[in-house]
Amino acid sequence: MHSFPGVVAVGYINEAIDEGNPLRTLETLLLPTANISDVDPAHAQHYQDVLYHAKSQKLG
């Protein structure tokens, strides 16, 4: 079975969000396989907060 790089990146991003570490979340958002542009390291905490909230709403 072959995995798609973008799917793997999403898994890493979700794990980082769950860890609650903004710097780890930032690292995963910056992965080339995530294919996300214009990620600003100065907004790491904001990304963590917004993504955690969105994930909580989706699961809740």
Short mmCIF file of N, CA and C in Angstrom, two decimals:
data_model
loop_
_atom_site.label_atom_id
_atom_site.label_comp_id
_atom_site.label_asym_id
_atom_site.label_seq_id
_atom_site.Cartn_x
_atom_site.Cartn_y
_atom_site.Cartn_z
N MET A 1 0.85 -1.18 0.00
CA MET A 1 0.00 0.00 0.00
C MET A 1 0.90 1.24 0.00
N HIS A 2 0.59 2.19 -0.84
CA HIS A 2 1.35 3.43 -0.94
C HIS A 2 0.61 4.52 -0.18
N SER A 3 1.37 5.34 0.56
CA SER A 3 0.74 6.47 1.21
C SER A 3 1.01 7.72 0.40
N PHE A 4 0.07 8.59 0.46
CA PHE A 4 0.20 9.85 -0.23
C PHE A 4 0.86 10.85 0.72
N PRO A 5 1.88 11.57 0.25
CA PRO A 5 2.61 12.49 1.14
C PRO A 5 1.72 13.49 1.85
N GLY A 6 0.72 14.03 1.17
CA GLY A 6 -0.17 15.00 1.81
C GLY A 6 -0.97 14.40 2.94
N VAL A 7 -1.38 13.15 2.79
CA VAL A 7 -2.13 12.46 3.83
C VAL A 7 -1.24 12.23 5.04
N VAL A 8 0.00 11.85 4.80
CA VAL A 8 0.95 11.65 5.89
C VAL A 8 1.18 12.97 6.62
N ALA A 9 1.32 14.07 5.88
CA ALA A 9 1.52 15.38 6.49
C ALA A 9 0.34 15.75 7.38
N VAL A 10 -0.87 15.47 6.94
CA VAL A 10 -2.07 15.77 7.74
C VAL A 10 -2.02 14.99 9.05
N GLY A 11 -1.58 13.75 8.99
CA GLY A 11 -1.44 12.96 10.21
C GLY A 11 -0.46 13.59 11.18
N TYR A 12 0.68 14.05 10.66
CA TYR A 12 1.67 14.71 11.51
C TYR A 12 1.11 16.01 12.10
N ILE A 13 0.39 16.76 11.29
CA ILE A 13 -0.21 18.01 11.76
C ILE A 13 -1.21 17.73 12.88
N ASN A 14 -2.06 16.74 12.69
CA ASN A 14 -3.04 16.38 13.72
C ASN A 14 -2.37 15.95 15.01
N GLU A 15 -1.31 15.16 14.92
CA GLU A 15 -0.58 14.74 16.12
C GLU A 15 0.00 15.95 16.84
N ALA A 16 0.57 16.87 16.08
CA ALA A 16 1.17 18.07 16.68
C ALA A 16 0.11 18.93 17.37
N ILE A 17 -1.03 19.07 16.74
CA ILE A 17 -2.13 19.84 17.35
C ILE A 17 -2.51 19.21 18.68
N ASP A 18 -2.64 17.89 18.70
CA ASP A 18 -3.01 17.18 19.93
C ASP A 18 -1.97 17.33 21.02
N GLU A 19 -0.69 17.43 20.65
CA GLU A 19 0.38 17.62 21.63
C GLU A 19 0.27 18.98 22.32
N GLY A 20 -0.32 19.95 21.63
CA GLY A 20 -0.49 21.27 22.21
C GLY A 20 0.76 22.13 22.18
N ASN A 21 1.73 21.74 21.37
CA ASN A 21 2.99 22.47 21.29
C ASN A 21 3.00 23.30 20.01
N PRO A 22 2.87 24.63 20.13
CA PRO A 22 2.80 25.48 18.94
C PRO A 22 4.01 25.35 18.01
N LEU A 23 5.19 25.16 18.58
CA LEU A 23 6.38 25.05 17.74
C LEU A 23 6.37 23.75 16.95
N ARG A 24 5.88 22.69 17.55
CA ARG A 24 5.76 21.41 16.84
C ARG A 24 4.70 21.52 15.75
N THR A 25 3.60 22.18 16.05
CA THR A 25 2.57 22.39 15.03
C THR A 25 3.14 23.20 13.87
N LEU A 26 3.89 24.23 14.18
CA LEU A 26 4.52 25.05 13.15
C LEU A 26 5.44 24.21 12.28
N GLU A 27 6.26 23.36 12.89
CA GLU A 27 7.16 22.49 12.12
C GLU A 27 6.39 21.65 11.12
N THR A 28 5.26 21.11 11.55
CA THR A 28 4.50 20.24 10.65
C THR A 28 3.80 21.04 9.55
N LEU A 29 3.37 22.26 9.87
CA LEU A 29 2.75 23.10 8.84
C LEU A 29 3.77 23.49 7.77
N LEU A 30 5.04 23.55 8.16
CA LEU A 30 6.10 23.93 7.23
C LEU A 30 6.66 22.76 6.42
N LEU A 31 6.20 21.55 6.70
CA LEU A 31 6.68 20.40 5.93
C LEU A 31 6.37 20.61 4.45
N PRO A 32 7.33 20.35 3.57
CA PRO A 32 7.06 20.50 2.14
C PRO A 32 5.88 19.66 1.66
N THR A 33 5.70 18.49 2.26
CA THR A 33 4.60 17.61 1.84
C THR A 33 3.23 18.14 2.28
N ALA A 34 3.22 19.07 3.24
CA ALA A 34 1.95 19.68 3.66
C ALA A 34 1.41 20.60 2.57
N ASN A 35 2.32 21.14 1.76
CA ASN A 35 1.95 21.99 0.63
C ASN A 35 1.11 23.19 1.09
N ILE A 36 1.53 23.81 2.19
CA ILE A 36 0.84 24.98 2.73
C ILE A 36 1.76 26.18 2.53
N SER A 37 1.26 27.22 1.92
CA SER A 37 2.08 28.40 1.66
C SER A 37 1.78 29.50 2.67
N ASP A 38 2.69 30.43 2.75
CA ASP A 38 2.55 31.64 3.58
C ASP A 38 2.38 31.35 5.07
N VAL A 39 3.05 30.33 5.57
CA VAL A 39 3.03 30.05 7.01
C VAL A 39 4.05 30.98 7.66
N ASP A 40 3.62 31.75 8.63
CA ASP A 40 4.48 32.73 9.30
C ASP A 40 4.82 32.22 10.70
N PRO A 41 6.10 31.94 10.95
CA PRO A 41 6.50 31.44 12.27
C PRO A 41 6.08 32.34 13.43
N ALA A 42 5.92 33.62 13.18
CA ALA A 42 5.51 34.55 14.24
C ALA A 42 4.09 34.26 14.73
N HIS A 43 3.33 33.48 13.96
CA HIS A 43 1.95 33.19 14.32
C HIS A 43 1.75 31.76 14.81
N ALA A 44 2.81 31.13 15.28
CA ALA A 44 2.73 29.72 15.71
C ALA A 44 1.64 29.49 16.75
N GLN A 45 1.56 30.34 17.76
CA GLN A 45 0.55 30.15 18.80
C GLN A 45 -0.85 30.32 18.24
N HIS A 46 -1.02 31.27 17.35
CA HIS A 46 -2.33 31.48 16.72
C HIS A 46 -2.75 30.25 15.92
N TYR A 47 -1.83 29.71 15.12
CA TYR A 47 -2.14 28.50 14.35
C TYR A 47 -2.56 27.37 15.29
N GLN A 48 -1.80 27.21 16.38
CA GLN A 48 -2.12 26.15 17.35
C GLN A 48 -3.52 26.34 17.91
N ASP A 49 -3.82 27.55 18.34
CA ASP A 49 -5.13 27.84 18.95
C ASP A 49 -6.28 27.61 17.97
N VAL A 50 -6.14 28.14 16.77
CA VAL A 50 -7.21 28.03 15.78
C VAL A 50 -7.41 26.58 15.35
N LEU A 51 -6.32 25.87 15.09
CA LEU A 51 -6.43 24.48 14.64
C LEU A 51 -6.97 23.58 15.75
N TYR A 52 -6.54 23.84 16.99
CA TYR A 52 -7.05 23.04 18.11
C TYR A 52 -8.55 23.27 18.27
N HIS A 53 -8.96 24.53 18.19
CA HIS A 53 -10.39 24.85 18.32
C HIS A 53 -11.19 24.20 17.19
N ALA A 54 -10.70 24.31 15.97
CA ALA A 54 -11.41 23.72 14.82
C ALA A 54 -11.50 22.21 14.96
N LYS A 55 -10.44 21.59 15.41
CA LYS A 55 -10.45 20.14 15.59
C LYS A 55 -11.42 19.74 16.70
N SER A 56 -11.45 20.52 17.77
CA SER A 56 -12.37 20.24 18.88
C SER A 56 -13.82 20.35 18.43
N GLN A 57 -14.12 21.35 17.61
CA GLN A 57 -15.47 21.54 17.10
C GLN A 57 -15.88 20.38 16.19
N LYS A 58 -14.94 19.93 15.39
CA LYS A 58 -15.22 18.84 14.45
C LYS A 58 -15.49 17.54 15.19
N LEU A 59 -14.74 17.28 16.26
CA LEU A 59 -14.87 16.04 17.02
C LEU A 59 -15.97 16.12 18.07
N GLY A 60 -16.30 17.34 18.49
CA GLY A 60 -17.23 17.52 19.58
C GLY A 60 -18.63 17.41 19.17
#
